[in-house]
Amino acid sequence: ILTIVIFDVPERERAKRDWLRYELIMMGFEKLQNSVWAGKYVLPTEFISDLEIYNILPFVHIFSVSRTGTITTV
């Protein structure tokens, strides 16, 4: 499973955005772009709870990809 985290935390919440990036690095995620991260990990429920506590969950989108590769015409 590949997990993709995309976020757009406002500039006024810079410290929270920096915290989010730090946490993703600590969980082994890799940066694809500044606000797009990917990892082969399931995010812990505590992390989701922290997003809610910091009031930034509305700015974060999390995707789980079960199949990867290039799309081909069938």
PDB file of N, CA and C in Angstrom:
ATOM      1  N   ILE A   1       0.854  -1.188   0.000  1.00  0.00           N
ATOM      2  CA  ILE A   1       0.000   0.000   0.000  1.00  0.00           C
ATOM      3  C   ILE A   1       0.886   1.232   0.000  1.00  0.00           C
ATOM      4  N   LEU A   2       0.539   2.171  -0.856  1.00  0.00           N
ATOM      5  CA  LEU A   2       1.238   3.444  -0.916  1.00  0.00           C
ATOM      6  C   LEU A   2       0.303   4.506  -0.350  1.00  0.00           C
ATOM      7  N   THR A   3       0.787   5.299   0.577  1.00  0.00           N
ATOM      8  CA  THR A   3      -0.004   6.383   1.149  1.00  0.00           C
ATOM      9  C   THR A   3       0.545   7.701   0.636  1.00  0.00           C
ATOM     10  N   ILE A   4      -0.344   8.532   0.120  1.00  0.00           N
ATOM     11  CA  ILE A   4       0.037   9.854  -0.377  1.00  0.00           C
ATOM     12  C   ILE A   4      -0.639  10.903   0.499  1.00  0.00           C
ATOM     13  N   VAL A   5       0.147  11.851   0.979  1.00  0.00           N
ATOM     14  CA  VAL A   5      -0.366  12.945   1.812  1.00  0.00           C
ATOM     15  C   VAL A   5      -0.123  14.244   1.057  1.00  0.00           C
ATOM     16  N   ILE A   6      -1.211  14.964   0.810  1.00  0.00           N
ATOM     17  CA  ILE A   6      -1.145  16.262   0.135  1.00  0.00           C
ATOM     18  C   ILE A   6      -1.737  17.291   1.087  1.00  0.00           C
ATOM     19  N   PHE A   7      -1.062  18.407   1.247  1.00  0.00           N
ATOM     20  CA  PHE A   7      -1.595  19.414   2.166  1.00  0.00           C
ATOM     21  C   PHE A   7      -1.349  20.819   1.644  1.00  0.00           C
ATOM     22  N   ASP A   8      -2.199  21.724   2.113  1.00  0.00           N
ATOM     23  CA  ASP A   8      -2.087  23.143   1.792  1.00  0.00           C
ATOM     24  C   ASP A   8      -2.427  23.929   3.051  1.00  0.00           C
ATOM     25  N   VAL A   9      -1.533  23.855   4.023  1.00  0.00           N
ATOM     26  CA  VAL A   9      -1.716  24.543   5.302  1.00  0.00           C
ATOM     27  C   VAL A   9      -1.366  26.012   5.097  1.00  0.00           C
ATOM     28  N   PRO A  10      -2.263  26.935   5.507  1.00  0.00           N
ATOM     29  CA  PRO A  10      -2.017  28.368   5.284  1.00  0.00           C
ATOM     30  C   PRO A  10      -0.711  28.862   5.906  1.00  0.00           C
ATOM     31  N   GLU A  11      -0.162  29.898   5.317  1.00  0.00           N
ATOM     32  CA  GLU A  11       1.092  30.494   5.780  1.00  0.00           C
ATOM     33  C   GLU A  11       1.004  30.916   7.246  1.00  0.00           C
ATOM     34  N   ARG A  12      -0.151  31.389   7.664  1.00  0.00           N
ATOM     35  CA  ARG A  12      -0.289  31.834   9.062  1.00  0.00           C
ATOM     36  C   ARG A  12      -0.137  30.674  10.049  1.00  0.00           C
ATOM     37  N   GLU A  13      -0.193  29.450   9.538  1.00  0.00           N
ATOM     38  CA  GLU A  13      -0.036  28.243  10.349  1.00  0.00           C
ATOM     39  C   GLU A  13       1.308  27.569  10.051  1.00  0.00           C
ATOM     40  N   ARG A  14       2.307  28.354   9.741  1.00  0.00           N
ATOM     41  CA  ARG A  14       3.615  27.836   9.323  1.00  0.00           C
ATOM     42  C   ARG A  14       4.191  26.822  10.313  1.00  0.00           C
ATOM     43  N   ALA A  15       4.090  27.081  11.599  1.00  0.00           N
ATOM     44  CA  ALA A  15       4.658  26.166  12.598  1.00  0.00           C
ATOM     45  C   ALA A  15       3.982  24.798  12.520  1.00  0.00           C
ATOM     46  N   LYS A  16       2.689  24.797  12.301  1.00  0.00           N
ATOM     47  CA  LYS A  16       1.959  23.532  12.180  1.00  0.00           C
ATOM     48  C   LYS A  16       2.344  22.815  10.887  1.00  0.00           C
ATOM     49  N   ARG A  17       2.562  23.569   9.831  1.00  0.00           N
ATOM     50  CA  ARG A  17       2.992  22.988   8.558  1.00  0.00           C
ATOM     51  C   ARG A  17       4.379  22.365   8.707  1.00  0.00           C
ATOM     52  N   ASP A  18       5.264  23.058   9.398  1.00  0.00           N
ATOM     53  CA  ASP A  18       6.604  22.524   9.654  1.00  0.00           C
ATOM     54  C   ASP A  18       6.526  21.256  10.505  1.00  0.00           C
ATOM     55  N   TRP A  19       5.635  21.258  11.511  1.00  0.00           N
ATOM     56  CA  TRP A  19       5.431  20.064  12.334  1.00  0.00           C
ATOM     57  C   TRP A  19       4.969  18.899  11.465  1.00  0.00           C
ATOM     58  N   LEU A  20       4.037  19.153  10.563  1.00  0.00           N
ATOM     59  CA  LEU A  20       3.509  18.119   9.677  1.00  0.00           C
ATOM     60  C   LEU A  20       4.625  17.511   8.824  1.00  0.00           C
ATOM     61  N   ARG A  21       5.451  18.347   8.232  1.00  0.00           N
ATOM     62  CA  ARG A  21       6.574  17.848   7.427  1.00  0.00           C
ATOM     63  C   ARG A  21       7.543  17.018   8.280  1.00  0.00           C
ATOM     64  N   TYR A  22       7.831  17.495   9.465  1.00  0.00           N
ATOM     65  CA  TYR A  22       8.735  16.768  10.365  1.00  0.00           C
ATOM     66  C   TYR A  22       8.173  15.387  10.689  1.00  0.00           C
ATOM     67  N   GLU A  23       6.890  15.333  11.024  1.00  0.00           N
ATOM     68  CA  GLU A  23       6.255  14.058  11.357  1.00  0.00           C
ATOM     69  C   GLU A  23       6.296  13.092  10.174  1.00  0.00           C
ATOM     70  N   LEU A  24       6.056  13.587   8.972  1.00  0.00           N
ATOM     71  CA  LEU A  24       6.105  12.732   7.790  1.00  0.00           C
ATOM     72  C   LEU A  24       7.510  12.180   7.573  1.00  0.00           C
ATOM     73  N   ILE A  25       8.518  13.021   7.778  1.00  0.00           N
ATOM     74  CA  ILE A  25       9.904  12.562   7.662  1.00  0.00           C
ATOM     75  C   ILE A  25      10.190  11.479   8.701  1.00  0.00           C
ATOM     76  N   MET A  26       9.742  11.689   9.922  1.00  0.00           N
ATOM     77  CA  MET A  26       9.985  10.728  10.996  1.00  0.00           C
ATOM     78  C   MET A  26       9.288   9.395  10.734  1.00  0.00           C
ATOM     79  N   MET A  27       8.198   9.408   9.976  1.00  0.00           N
ATOM     80  CA  MET A  27       7.479   8.178   9.649  1.00  0.00           C
ATOM     81  C   MET A  27       8.018   7.517   8.380  1.00  0.00           C
ATOM     82  N   GLY A  28       9.063   8.115   7.786  1.00  0.00           N
ATOM     83  CA  GLY A  28       9.691   7.511   6.628  1.00  0.00           C
ATOM     84  C   GLY A  28       9.099   7.917   5.292  1.00  0.00           C
ATOM     85  N   PHE A  29       8.289   8.954   5.276  1.00  0.00           N
ATOM     86  CA  PHE A  29       7.723   9.428   4.016  1.00  0.00           C
ATOM     87  C   PHE A  29       8.769  10.206   3.230  1.00  0.00           C
ATOM     88  N   GLU A  30       8.604  10.213   1.918  1.00  0.00           N
ATOM     89  CA  GLU A  30       9.512  10.950   1.048  1.00  0.00           C
ATOM     90  C   GLU A  30       8.771  12.093   0.378  1.00  0.00           C
ATOM     91  N   LYS A  31       9.472  13.217   0.251  1.00  0.00           N
ATOM     92  CA  LYS A  31       8.873  14.408  -0.360  1.00  0.00           C
ATOM     93  C   LYS A  31       8.899  14.270  -1.878  1.00  0.00           C
ATOM     94  N   LEU A  32       7.729  14.398  -2.499  1.00  0.00           N
ATOM     95  CA  LEU A  32       7.645  14.447  -3.953  1.00  0.00           C
ATOM     96  C   LEU A  32       7.664  15.899  -4.402  1.00  0.00           C
ATOM     97  N   GLN A  33       6.985  16.748  -3.650  1.00  0.00           N
ATOM     98  CA  GLN A  33       7.005  18.204  -3.781  1.00  0.00           C
ATOM     99  C   GLN A  33       6.841  18.719  -2.362  1.00  0.00           C
ATOM    100  N   ASN A  34       6.967  20.028  -2.146  1.00  0.00           N
ATOM    101  CA  ASN A  34       6.896  20.557  -0.776  1.00  0.00           C
ATOM    102  C   ASN A  34       5.668  20.087  -0.010  1.00  0.00           C
ATOM    103  N   SER A  35       4.535  20.011  -0.664  1.00  0.00           N
ATOM    104  CA  SER A  35       3.299  19.646   0.025  1.00  0.00           C
ATOM    105  C   SER A  35       2.715  18.331  -0.470  1.00  0.00           C
ATOM    106  N   VAL A  36       3.545  17.507  -1.081  1.00  0.00           N
ATOM    107  CA  VAL A  36       3.108  16.184  -1.551  1.00  0.00           C
ATOM    108  C   VAL A  36       4.136  15.161  -1.078  1.00  0.00           C
ATOM    109  N   TRP A  37       3.690  14.227  -0.250  1.00  0.00           N
ATOM    110  CA  TRP A  37       4.572  13.235   0.346  1.00  0.00           C
ATOM    111  C   TRP A  37       4.015  11.839   0.115  1.00  0.00           C
ATOM    112  N   ALA A  38       4.897  10.850  -0.020  1.00  0.00           N
ATOM    113  CA  ALA A  38       4.471   9.477  -0.246  1.00  0.00           C
ATOM    114  C   ALA A  38       5.290   8.530   0.619  1.00  0.00           C
ATOM    115  N   GLY A  39       4.625   7.471   1.057  1.00  0.00           N
ATOM    116  CA  GLY A  39       5.306   6.453   1.842  1.00  0.00           C
ATOM    117  C   GLY A  39       4.558   5.142   1.789  1.00  0.00           C
ATOM    118  N   LYS A  40       5.276   4.083   2.033  1.00  0.00           N
ATOM    119  CA  LYS A  40       4.671   2.752   2.028  1.00  0.00           C
ATOM    120  C   LYS A  40       4.280   2.374   3.453  1.00  0.00           C
ATOM    121  N   TYR A  41       3.537   3.260   4.079  1.00  0.00           N
ATOM    122  CA  TYR A  41       3.173   3.094   5.473  1.00  0.00           C
ATOM    123  C   TYR A  41       1.711   3.471   5.677  1.00  0.00           C
ATOM    124  N   VAL A  42       1.101   2.875   6.671  1.00  0.00           N
ATOM    125  CA  VAL A  42      -0.228   3.273   7.097  1.00  0.00           C
ATOM    126  C   VAL A  42      -0.037   4.327   8.185  1.00  0.00           C
ATOM    127  N   LEU A  43      -0.752   5.428   8.075  1.00  0.00           N
ATOM    128  CA  LEU A  43      -0.602   6.487   9.073  1.00  0.00           C
ATOM    129  C   LEU A  43      -1.246   6.058  10.391  1.00  0.00           C
ATOM    130  N   PRO A  44      -0.553   6.262  11.508  1.00  0.00           N
ATOM    131  CA  PRO A  44      -1.121   5.895  12.809  1.00  0.00           C
ATOM    132  C   PRO A  44      -2.327   6.767  13.160  1.00  0.00           C
ATOM    133  N   THR A  45      -3.263   6.199  13.889  1.00  0.00           N
ATOM    134  CA  THR A  45      -4.461   6.954  14.285  1.00  0.00           C
ATOM    135  C   THR A  45      -4.092   8.166  15.134  1.00  0.00           C
ATOM    136  N   GLU A  46      -3.000   8.067  15.880  1.00  0.00           N
ATOM    137  CA  GLU A  46      -2.563   9.208  16.707  1.00  0.00           C
ATOM    138  C   GLU A  46      -2.205  10.404  15.829  1.00  0.00           C
ATOM    139  N   PHE A  47      -1.631  10.125  14.666  1.00  0.00           N
ATOM    140  CA  PHE A  47      -1.270  11.199  13.735  1.00  0.00           C
ATOM    141  C   PHE A  47      -2.527  11.915  13.247  1.00  0.00           C
ATOM    142  N   ILE A  48      -3.550  11.164  12.888  1.00  0.00           N
ATOM    143  CA  ILE A  48      -4.814  11.761  12.442  1.00  0.00           C
ATOM    144  C   ILE A  48      -5.435  12.571  13.576  1.00  0.00           C
ATOM    145  N   SER A  49      -5.367  12.043  14.788  1.00  0.00           N
ATOM    146  CA  SER A  49      -5.885  12.780  15.950  1.00  0.00           C
ATOM    147  C   SER A  49      -5.134  14.089  16.147  1.00  0.00           C
ATOM    148  N   ASP A  50      -3.816  14.060  15.967  1.00  0.00           N
ATOM    149  CA  ASP A  50      -3.015  15.284  16.104  1.00  0.00           C
ATOM    150  C   ASP A  50      -3.412  16.320  15.050  1.00  0.00           C
ATOM    151  N   LEU A  51      -3.693  15.870  13.835  1.00  0.00           N
ATOM    152  CA  LEU A  51      -4.157  16.800  12.794  1.00  0.00           C
ATOM    153  C   LEU A  51      -5.443  17.491  13.232  1.00  0.00           C
ATOM    154  N   GLU A  52      -6.335  16.730  13.866  1.00  0.00           N
ATOM    155  CA  GLU A  52      -7.586  17.319  14.370  1.00  0.00           C
ATOM    156  C   GLU A  52      -7.315  18.294  15.513  1.00  0.00           C
ATOM    157  N   ILE A  53      -6.463  17.894  16.447  1.00  0.00           N
ATOM    158  CA  ILE A  53      -6.141  18.746  17.602  1.00  0.00           C
ATOM    159  C   ILE A  53      -5.535  20.069  17.142  1.00  0.00           C
ATOM    160  N   TYR A  54      -4.650  20.020  16.135  1.00  0.00           N
ATOM    161  CA  TYR A  54      -3.999  21.229  15.623  1.00  0.00           C
ATOM    162  C   TYR A  54      -4.875  22.005  14.637  1.00  0.00           C
ATOM    163  N   ASN A  55      -6.098  21.507  14.405  1.00  0.00           N
ATOM    164  CA  ASN A  55      -7.060  22.173  13.502  1.00  0.00           C
ATOM    165  C   ASN A  55      -6.521  22.348  12.082  1.00  0.00           C
ATOM    166  N   ILE A  56      -5.775  21.348  11.598  1.00  0.00           N
ATOM    167  CA  ILE A  56      -5.288  21.429  10.222  1.00  0.00           C
ATOM    168  C   ILE A  56      -5.794  20.271   9.356  1.00  0.00           C
ATOM    169  N   LEU A  57      -6.611  19.410   9.934  1.00  0.00           N
ATOM    170  CA  LEU A  57      -7.135  18.282   9.166  1.00  0.00           C
ATOM    171  C   LEU A  57      -7.863  18.719   7.892  1.00  0.00           C
ATOM    172  N   PRO A  58      -8.615  19.831   7.899  1.00  0.00           N
ATOM    173  CA  PRO A  58      -9.282  20.246   6.656  1.00  0.00           C
ATOM    174  C   PRO A  58      -8.311  20.601   5.520  1.00  0.00           C
ATOM    175  N   PHE A  59      -7.059  20.849   5.851  1.00  0.00           N
ATOM    176  CA  PHE A  59      -6.067  21.231   4.850  1.00  0.00           C
ATOM    177  C   PHE A  59      -5.235  20.051   4.360  1.00  0.00           C
ATOM    178  N   VAL A  60      -5.517  18.855   4.893  1.00  0.00           N
ATOM    179  CA  VAL A  60      -4.717  17.670   4.594  1.00  0.00           C
ATOM    180  C   VAL A  60      -5.584  16.628   3.903  1.00  0.00           C
ATOM    181  N   HIS A  61      -5.072  16.087   2.798  1.00  0.00           N
ATOM    182  CA  HIS A  61      -5.771  15.038   2.055  1.00  0.00           C
ATOM    183  C   HIS A  61      -4.873  13.809   2.030  1.00  0.00           C
ATOM    184  N   ILE A  62      -5.442  12.668   2.406  1.00  0.00           N
ATOM    185  CA  ILE A  62      -4.679  11.436   2.510  1.00  0.00           C
ATOM    186  C   ILE A  62      -5.289  10.404   1.562  1.00  0.00           C
ATOM    187  N   PHE A  63      -4.443   9.819   0.727  1.00  0.00           N
ATOM    188  CA  PHE A  63      -4.882   8.828  -0.253  1.00  0.00           C
ATOM    189  C   PHE A  63      -4.139   7.522  -0.013  1.00  0.00           C
ATOM    190  N   SER A  64      -4.840   6.429  -0.179  1.00  0.00           N
ATOM    191  CA  SER A  64      -4.235   5.115  -0.095  1.00  0.00           C
ATOM    192  C   SER A  64      -4.322   4.491  -1.485  1.00  0.00           C
ATOM    193  N   VAL A  65      -3.175   4.085  -2.012  1.00  0.00           N
ATOM    194  CA  VAL A  65      -3.108   3.523  -3.358  1.00  0.00           C
ATOM    195  C   VAL A  65      -2.793   2.039  -3.229  1.00  0.00           C
ATOM    196  N   SER A  66      -3.667   1.199  -3.770  1.00  0.00           N
ATOM    197  CA  SER A  66      -3.448  -0.239  -3.644  1.00  0.00           C
ATOM    198  C   SER A  66      -2.729  -0.825  -4.855  1.00  0.00           C
ATOM    199  N   ARG A  67      -2.793  -0.121  -5.978  1.00  0.00           N
ATOM    200  CA  ARG A  67      -2.096  -0.577  -7.192  1.00  0.00           C
ATOM    201  C   ARG A  67      -1.305   0.572  -7.762  1.00  0.00           C
ATOM    202  N   THR A  68      -0.069   0.311  -8.105  1.00  0.00           N
ATOM    203  CA  THR A  68       0.773   1.346  -8.699  1.00  0.00           C
ATOM    204  C   THR A  68       1.234   0.902 -10.071  1.00  0.00           C
ATOM    205  N   GLY A  69       1.744   1.826 -10.831  1.00  0.00           N
ATOM    206  CA  GLY A  69       2.239   1.528 -12.163  1.00  0.00           C
ATOM    207  C   GLY A  69       1.630   2.477 -13.175  1.00  0.00           C
ATOM    208  N   THR A  70       1.968   2.268 -14.413  1.00  0.00           N
ATOM    209  CA  THR A  70       1.483   3.119 -15.477  1.00  0.00           C
ATOM    210  C   THR A  70       0.118   2.622 -15.957  1.00  0.00           C
ATOM    211  N   ILE A  71      -0.781   3.545 -16.172  1.00  0.00           N
ATOM    212  CA  ILE A  71      -2.104   3.189 -16.688  1.00  0.00           C
ATOM    213  C   ILE A  71      -1.951   2.819 -18.162  1.00  0.00           C
ATOM    214  N   THR A  72      -2.529   1.717 -18.531  1.00  0.00           N
ATOM    215  CA  THR A  72      -2.469   1.290 -19.918  1.00  0.00           C
ATOM    216  C   THR A  72      -3.876   1.134 -20.476  1.00  0.00           C
ATOM    217  N   THR A  73      -3.981   1.187 -21.773  1.00  0.00           N
ATOM    218  CA  THR A  73      -5.267   0.991 -22.432  1.00  0.00           C
ATOM    219  C   THR A  73      -5.553  -0.507 -22.497  1.00  0.00           C
ATOM    220  N   VAL A  74      -6.765  -0.869 -22.117  1.00  0.00           N
ATOM    221  CA  VAL A  74      -7.137  -2.280 -22.117  1.00  0.00           C
ATOM    222  C   VAL A  74      -7.961  -2.605 -23.350  1.00  0.00           C
TER     223      VAL A  74
END
